[in-house]
Coordinates of C-alpha atoms and ligand atoms in Angstrom, one line a residue:
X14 CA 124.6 151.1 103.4
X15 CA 125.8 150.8 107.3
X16 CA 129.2 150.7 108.2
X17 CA 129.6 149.9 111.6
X18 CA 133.1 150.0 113.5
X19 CA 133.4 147.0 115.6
X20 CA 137.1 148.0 117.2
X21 CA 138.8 150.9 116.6
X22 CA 142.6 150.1 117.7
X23 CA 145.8 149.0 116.6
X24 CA 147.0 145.7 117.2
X25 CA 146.8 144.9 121.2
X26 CA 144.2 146.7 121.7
X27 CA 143.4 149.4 124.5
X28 CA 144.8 148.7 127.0
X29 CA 147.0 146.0 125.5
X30 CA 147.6 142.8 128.0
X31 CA 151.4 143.6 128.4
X32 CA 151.3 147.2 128.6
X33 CA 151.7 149.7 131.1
X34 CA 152.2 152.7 129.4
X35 CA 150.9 155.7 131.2
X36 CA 147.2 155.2 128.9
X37 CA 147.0 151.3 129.7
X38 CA 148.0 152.2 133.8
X39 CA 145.7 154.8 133.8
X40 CA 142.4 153.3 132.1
X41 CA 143.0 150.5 134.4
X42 CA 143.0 152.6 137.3
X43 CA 139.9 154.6 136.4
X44 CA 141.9 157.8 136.0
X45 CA 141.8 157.9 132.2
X46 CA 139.5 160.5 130.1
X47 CA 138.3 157.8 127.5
X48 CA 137.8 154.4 126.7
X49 CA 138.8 151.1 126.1
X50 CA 139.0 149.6 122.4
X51 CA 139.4 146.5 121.0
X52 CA 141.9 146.1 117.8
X53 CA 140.2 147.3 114.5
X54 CA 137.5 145.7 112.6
X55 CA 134.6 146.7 110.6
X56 CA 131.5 145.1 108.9
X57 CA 128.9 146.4 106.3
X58 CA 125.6 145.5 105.7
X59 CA 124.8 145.9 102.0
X60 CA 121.7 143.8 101.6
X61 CA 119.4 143.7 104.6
X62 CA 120.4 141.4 107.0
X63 CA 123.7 140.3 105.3
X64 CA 126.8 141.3 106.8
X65 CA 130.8 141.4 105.7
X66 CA 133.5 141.4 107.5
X67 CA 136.1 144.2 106.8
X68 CA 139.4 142.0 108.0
X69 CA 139.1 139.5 110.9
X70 CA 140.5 140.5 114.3
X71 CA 141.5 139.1 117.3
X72 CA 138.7 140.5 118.8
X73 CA 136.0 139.2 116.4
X74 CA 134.2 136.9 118.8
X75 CA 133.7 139.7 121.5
X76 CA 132.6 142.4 118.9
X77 CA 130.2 139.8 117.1
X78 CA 128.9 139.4 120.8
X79 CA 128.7 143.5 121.2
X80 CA 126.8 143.8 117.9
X81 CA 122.7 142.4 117.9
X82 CA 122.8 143.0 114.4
X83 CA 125.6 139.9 114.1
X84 CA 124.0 137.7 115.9
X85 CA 122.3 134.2 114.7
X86 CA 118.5 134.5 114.0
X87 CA 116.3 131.7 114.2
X88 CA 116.6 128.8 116.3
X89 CA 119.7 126.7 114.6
X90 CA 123.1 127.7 113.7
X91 CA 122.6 130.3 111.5
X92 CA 125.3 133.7 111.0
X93 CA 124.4 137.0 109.3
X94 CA 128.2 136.9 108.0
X95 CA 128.7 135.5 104.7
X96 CA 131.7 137.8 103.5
X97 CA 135.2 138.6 104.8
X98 CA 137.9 140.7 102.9
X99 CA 141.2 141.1 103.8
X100 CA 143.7 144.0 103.6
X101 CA 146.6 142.1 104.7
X102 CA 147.6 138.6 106.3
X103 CA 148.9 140.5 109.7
X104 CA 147.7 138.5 112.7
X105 CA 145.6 141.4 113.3
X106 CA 143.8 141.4 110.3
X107 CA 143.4 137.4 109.9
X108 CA 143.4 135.7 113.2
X109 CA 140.0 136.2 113.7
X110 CA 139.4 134.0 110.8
X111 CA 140.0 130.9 112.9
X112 CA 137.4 132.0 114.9
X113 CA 134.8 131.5 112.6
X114 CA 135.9 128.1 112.5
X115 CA 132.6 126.4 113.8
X116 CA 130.8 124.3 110.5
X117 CA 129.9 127.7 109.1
X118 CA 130.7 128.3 105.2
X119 CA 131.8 131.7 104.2
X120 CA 133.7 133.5 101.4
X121 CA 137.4 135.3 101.6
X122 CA 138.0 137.4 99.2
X123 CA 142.3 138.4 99.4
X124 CA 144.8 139.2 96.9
X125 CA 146.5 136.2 95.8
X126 CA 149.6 136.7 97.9
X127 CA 147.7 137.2 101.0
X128 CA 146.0 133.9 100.0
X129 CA 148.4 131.8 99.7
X130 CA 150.3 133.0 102.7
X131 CA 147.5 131.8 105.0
X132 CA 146.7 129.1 103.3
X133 CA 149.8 127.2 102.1
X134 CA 152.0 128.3 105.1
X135 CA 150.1 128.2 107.8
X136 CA 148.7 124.7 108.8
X137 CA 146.1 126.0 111.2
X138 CA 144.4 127.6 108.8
X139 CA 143.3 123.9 107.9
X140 CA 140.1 124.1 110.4
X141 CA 138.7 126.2 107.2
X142 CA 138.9 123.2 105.5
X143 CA 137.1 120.2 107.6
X144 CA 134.4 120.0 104.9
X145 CA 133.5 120.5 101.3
X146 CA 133.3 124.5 100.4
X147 CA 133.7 125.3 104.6
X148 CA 135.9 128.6 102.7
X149 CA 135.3 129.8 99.6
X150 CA 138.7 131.6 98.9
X151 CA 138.5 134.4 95.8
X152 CA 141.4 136.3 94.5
X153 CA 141.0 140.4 94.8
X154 CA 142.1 141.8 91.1
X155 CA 144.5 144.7 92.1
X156 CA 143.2 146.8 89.2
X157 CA 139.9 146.0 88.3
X158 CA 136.4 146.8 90.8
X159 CA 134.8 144.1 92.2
X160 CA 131.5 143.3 94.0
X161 CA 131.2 141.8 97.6
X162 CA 128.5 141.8 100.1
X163 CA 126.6 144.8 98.1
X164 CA 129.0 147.0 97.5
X165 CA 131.8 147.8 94.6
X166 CA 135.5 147.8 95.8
X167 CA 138.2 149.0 93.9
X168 CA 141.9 148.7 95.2
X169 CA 144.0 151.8 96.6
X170 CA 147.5 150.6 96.1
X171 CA 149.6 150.9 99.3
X172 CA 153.4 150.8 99.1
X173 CA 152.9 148.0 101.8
X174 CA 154.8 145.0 102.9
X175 CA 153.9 141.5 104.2
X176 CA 153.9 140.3 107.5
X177 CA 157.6 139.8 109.5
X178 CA 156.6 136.2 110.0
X179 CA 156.2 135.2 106.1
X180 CA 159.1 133.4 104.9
X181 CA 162.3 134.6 102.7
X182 CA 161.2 132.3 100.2
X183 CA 157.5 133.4 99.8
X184 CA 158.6 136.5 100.2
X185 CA 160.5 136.3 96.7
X186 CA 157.7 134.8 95.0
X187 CA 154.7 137.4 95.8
X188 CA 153.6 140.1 94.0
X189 CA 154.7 143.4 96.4
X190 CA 151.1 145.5 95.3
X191 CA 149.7 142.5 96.7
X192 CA 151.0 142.6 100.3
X193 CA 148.8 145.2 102.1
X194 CA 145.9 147.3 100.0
X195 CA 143.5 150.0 101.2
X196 CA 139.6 149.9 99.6
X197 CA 137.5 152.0 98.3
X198 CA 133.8 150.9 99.0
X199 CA 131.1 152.5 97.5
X200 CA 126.9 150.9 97.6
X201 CA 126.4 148.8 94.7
X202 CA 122.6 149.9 95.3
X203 CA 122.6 153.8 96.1
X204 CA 120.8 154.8 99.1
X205 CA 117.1 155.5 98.6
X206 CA 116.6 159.8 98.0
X207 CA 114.7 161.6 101.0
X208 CA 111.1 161.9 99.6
X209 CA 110.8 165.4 97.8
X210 CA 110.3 168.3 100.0
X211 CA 107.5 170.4 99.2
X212 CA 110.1 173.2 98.0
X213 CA 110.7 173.0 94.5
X214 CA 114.9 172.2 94.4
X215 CA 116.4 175.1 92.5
X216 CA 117.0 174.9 88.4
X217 CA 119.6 172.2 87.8
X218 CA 119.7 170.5 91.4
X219 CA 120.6 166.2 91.2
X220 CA 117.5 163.8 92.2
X221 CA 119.5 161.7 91.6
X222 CA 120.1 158.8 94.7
X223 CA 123.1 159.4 97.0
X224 CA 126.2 156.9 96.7
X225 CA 128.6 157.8 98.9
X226 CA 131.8 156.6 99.1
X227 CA 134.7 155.5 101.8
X228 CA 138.6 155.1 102.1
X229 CA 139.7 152.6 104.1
X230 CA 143.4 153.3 104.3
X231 CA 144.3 151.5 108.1
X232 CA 147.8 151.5 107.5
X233 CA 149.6 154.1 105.0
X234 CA 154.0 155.0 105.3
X235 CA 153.4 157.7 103.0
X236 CA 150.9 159.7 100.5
X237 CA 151.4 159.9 97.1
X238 CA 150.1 162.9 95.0
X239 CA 148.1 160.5 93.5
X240 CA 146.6 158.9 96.4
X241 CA 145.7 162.2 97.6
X242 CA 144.1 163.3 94.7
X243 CA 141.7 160.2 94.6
X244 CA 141.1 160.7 98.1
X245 CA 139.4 164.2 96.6
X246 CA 136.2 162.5 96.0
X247 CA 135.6 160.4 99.3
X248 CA 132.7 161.1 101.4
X249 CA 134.1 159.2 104.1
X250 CA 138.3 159.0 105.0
X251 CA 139.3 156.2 107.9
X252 CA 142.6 156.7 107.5
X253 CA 145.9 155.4 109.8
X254 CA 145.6 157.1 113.3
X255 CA 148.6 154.6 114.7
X256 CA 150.8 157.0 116.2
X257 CA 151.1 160.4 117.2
X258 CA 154.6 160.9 116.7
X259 CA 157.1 159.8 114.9
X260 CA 159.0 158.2 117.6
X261 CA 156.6 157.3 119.5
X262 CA 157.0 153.6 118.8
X263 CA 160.7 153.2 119.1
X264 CA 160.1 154.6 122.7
X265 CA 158.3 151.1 123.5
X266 CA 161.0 148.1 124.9
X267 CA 161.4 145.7 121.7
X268 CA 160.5 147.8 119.7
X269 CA 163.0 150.1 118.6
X270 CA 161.3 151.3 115.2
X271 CA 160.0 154.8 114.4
X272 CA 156.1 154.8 113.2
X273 CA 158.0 155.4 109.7
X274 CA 159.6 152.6 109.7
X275 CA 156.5 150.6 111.2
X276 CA 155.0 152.2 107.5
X277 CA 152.7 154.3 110.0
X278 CA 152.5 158.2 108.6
X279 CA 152.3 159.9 112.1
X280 CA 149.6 162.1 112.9
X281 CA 151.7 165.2 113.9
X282 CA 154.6 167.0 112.7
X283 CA 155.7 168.3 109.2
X284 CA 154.3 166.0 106.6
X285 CA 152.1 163.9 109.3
X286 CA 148.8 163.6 108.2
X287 CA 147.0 166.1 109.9
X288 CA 149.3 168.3 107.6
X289 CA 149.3 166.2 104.5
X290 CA 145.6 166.2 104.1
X291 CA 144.6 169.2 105.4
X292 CA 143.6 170.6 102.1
X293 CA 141.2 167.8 101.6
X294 CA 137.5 169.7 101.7
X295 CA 134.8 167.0 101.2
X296 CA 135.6 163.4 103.3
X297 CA 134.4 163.2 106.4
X298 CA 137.9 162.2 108.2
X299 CA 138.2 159.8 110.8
X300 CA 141.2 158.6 112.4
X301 CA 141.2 154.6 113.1
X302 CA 144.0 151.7 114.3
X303 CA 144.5 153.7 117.2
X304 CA 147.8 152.8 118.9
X305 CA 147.4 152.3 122.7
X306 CA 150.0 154.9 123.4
X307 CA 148.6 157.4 121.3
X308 CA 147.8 160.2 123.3
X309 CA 144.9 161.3 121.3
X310 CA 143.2 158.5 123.2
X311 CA 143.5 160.8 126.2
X312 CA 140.1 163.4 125.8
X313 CA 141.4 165.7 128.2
X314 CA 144.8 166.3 126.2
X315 CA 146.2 168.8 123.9
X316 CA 146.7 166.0 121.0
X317 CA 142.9 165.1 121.4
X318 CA 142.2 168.6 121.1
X319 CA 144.2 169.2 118.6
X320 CA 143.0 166.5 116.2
X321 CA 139.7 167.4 116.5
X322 CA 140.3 171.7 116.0
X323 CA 141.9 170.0 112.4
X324 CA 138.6 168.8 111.3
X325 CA 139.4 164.9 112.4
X326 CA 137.1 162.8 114.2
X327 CA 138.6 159.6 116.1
X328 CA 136.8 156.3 116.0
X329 CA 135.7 154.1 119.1
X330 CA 134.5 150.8 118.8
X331 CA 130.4 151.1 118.1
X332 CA 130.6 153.9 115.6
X333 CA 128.4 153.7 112.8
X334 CA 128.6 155.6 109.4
X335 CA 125.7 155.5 106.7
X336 CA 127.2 155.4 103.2
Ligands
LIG25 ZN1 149.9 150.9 126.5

């Protein structure tokens, strides 16, 4: 199954259009050691050219330009996207679903409480409804797997919270497990083996197909033991890359919140997550929702460096895993 990474960074993107911290000055000028990224989305094909949407940026239209494999085939309106799922009803997770607002019927698959915040409290999200089945909106069961787009999800509970702009009152009535969740994706069809090799495999070896499997943890204030035991058996980790350091974000005007309090686990320092999952052997690890100040953007600095001598890799928008 292909994962691709359509954008890589936080909310804004890189560089964001009100920033001038000394990454956004910099790429701007030319005199920046890495590239620009657009705020964090991914898609998956799991049957050949069928296509879901992992969230729904800001950015969708532009990354569903950047991508051939997205684009219409044929000669009418036509769209290889069929499924979205979303991990949250943050603007940057859900705007993008007004984008794909043109006569095209899709499915949404939320947790109820995401659901009916963009639904019943937002009006806007009325051009989803100009005809008969336009959205198909289905409820994600917090503790039971289920099937989208060719592959199996289950639920990673995340001590999350909904969006600043949802009311008091909703607020009350909505399910807290239901606010923000991380995935677990796995193929619902396992990847086809390599043909044998002429070597007979040793005694005992599996023939059996590979089915790998991936975290998708984008925004995480802390790890529980638990968490980090199921993340024992991923294949592939995207995990929150936000912030480099704790304070990082309450160094930005407005702001005034630590990445703790943003529930963003920094990247360095004790208990950041460089430290907090070093000890995990087999996922693949992959830093993603890059904050724009983050220095790890910067490939010519220590952080950079550092993140990748721990065994990270950091995602830019194009990336493609193979699950
Ligand atoms: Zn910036």
């Amino acid at each position: 199954m292909r994962v691709k990474v359509l954008g890589s960074a936080a909310g804004g993107g890189f560089p964001q259009w009100n920033c001038a911290c000394s990454n956004c000055s910099r790429l701007r000028d030319g005199q920046f050691a890495g590239v620009a990224r657009t705020q964090l989305q991914l898609a998956w094909e799991g049957q050949p050219n069928h296509w879901t949407l992992l969230n729904a940026s800001p950015d969708l239209r532009s990354q569903i330009e950047a991508t051939p494999e997205l684009w219409p085939q044929g000669a009418n309106r036509h769209s290889p996207l069929s499924d979205v799922v979303l991990t949250g009803a943050e603007v940057d997770q859900a705007l993008g679903l007004l984008l794909l607002r043109e006569f095209h019927s899709f499915r949404v698959h939320a947790t109820a409480s995401i659901r009916r915040v963009l639904t019943e409290d937002n009006s806007l999200f009325g051009v989803l409804r100009r005809f008969p089945g336009q959205t198909c909106w289905q409820d994600i069961p917090l503790r039971s797997p289920f099937a989208v787009g060719g592959a199996r999800l289950e639920v990673l509970p995340l001590a999350g919270s909904l969006p600043g702009f949802v009311s008091a009152a909703r607020r009350s009535e909505c399910d807290p497990g239901e606010a923000a969740i991380g995935l677990w994706i796995t193929p619902a069809v396992a990847a086809v083996s390599p043909p044998p090799s002429v070597v007979s495999p040793p005694p005992g070896a599996a023939s059996s197909p590979s089915r790998k499997t991936l975290a998708y943890l984008p925004g995480v204030g802390s790890i529980s033991d638990s968490l980090l035991e199921r993340l024992q058996d991923a294949d592939v980790l995207l995990f929150d890359g936000t912030f480099w350091k704790d304070d990082e974000p309450s160094r930005i005007p407005g702001l005034g919140r630590t990445a703790l309090e943003m529930g963003h686990l920094p990247i360095s320092g004790p208990g950041g997550s460089i430290e907090r999952l070093a000890g995990l052997a087999r996922p693949r690890k992959i830093y993603i929702h890059i904050n724009n100040t983050n220095p790890i953007l910067d490939e010519e600095s220590a952080e950079h460096q550092g993140v990748r001598d721990a065994g990270w890799e950091i995602a830019r928008d194009g990336m493609e895993i193979n699950l």
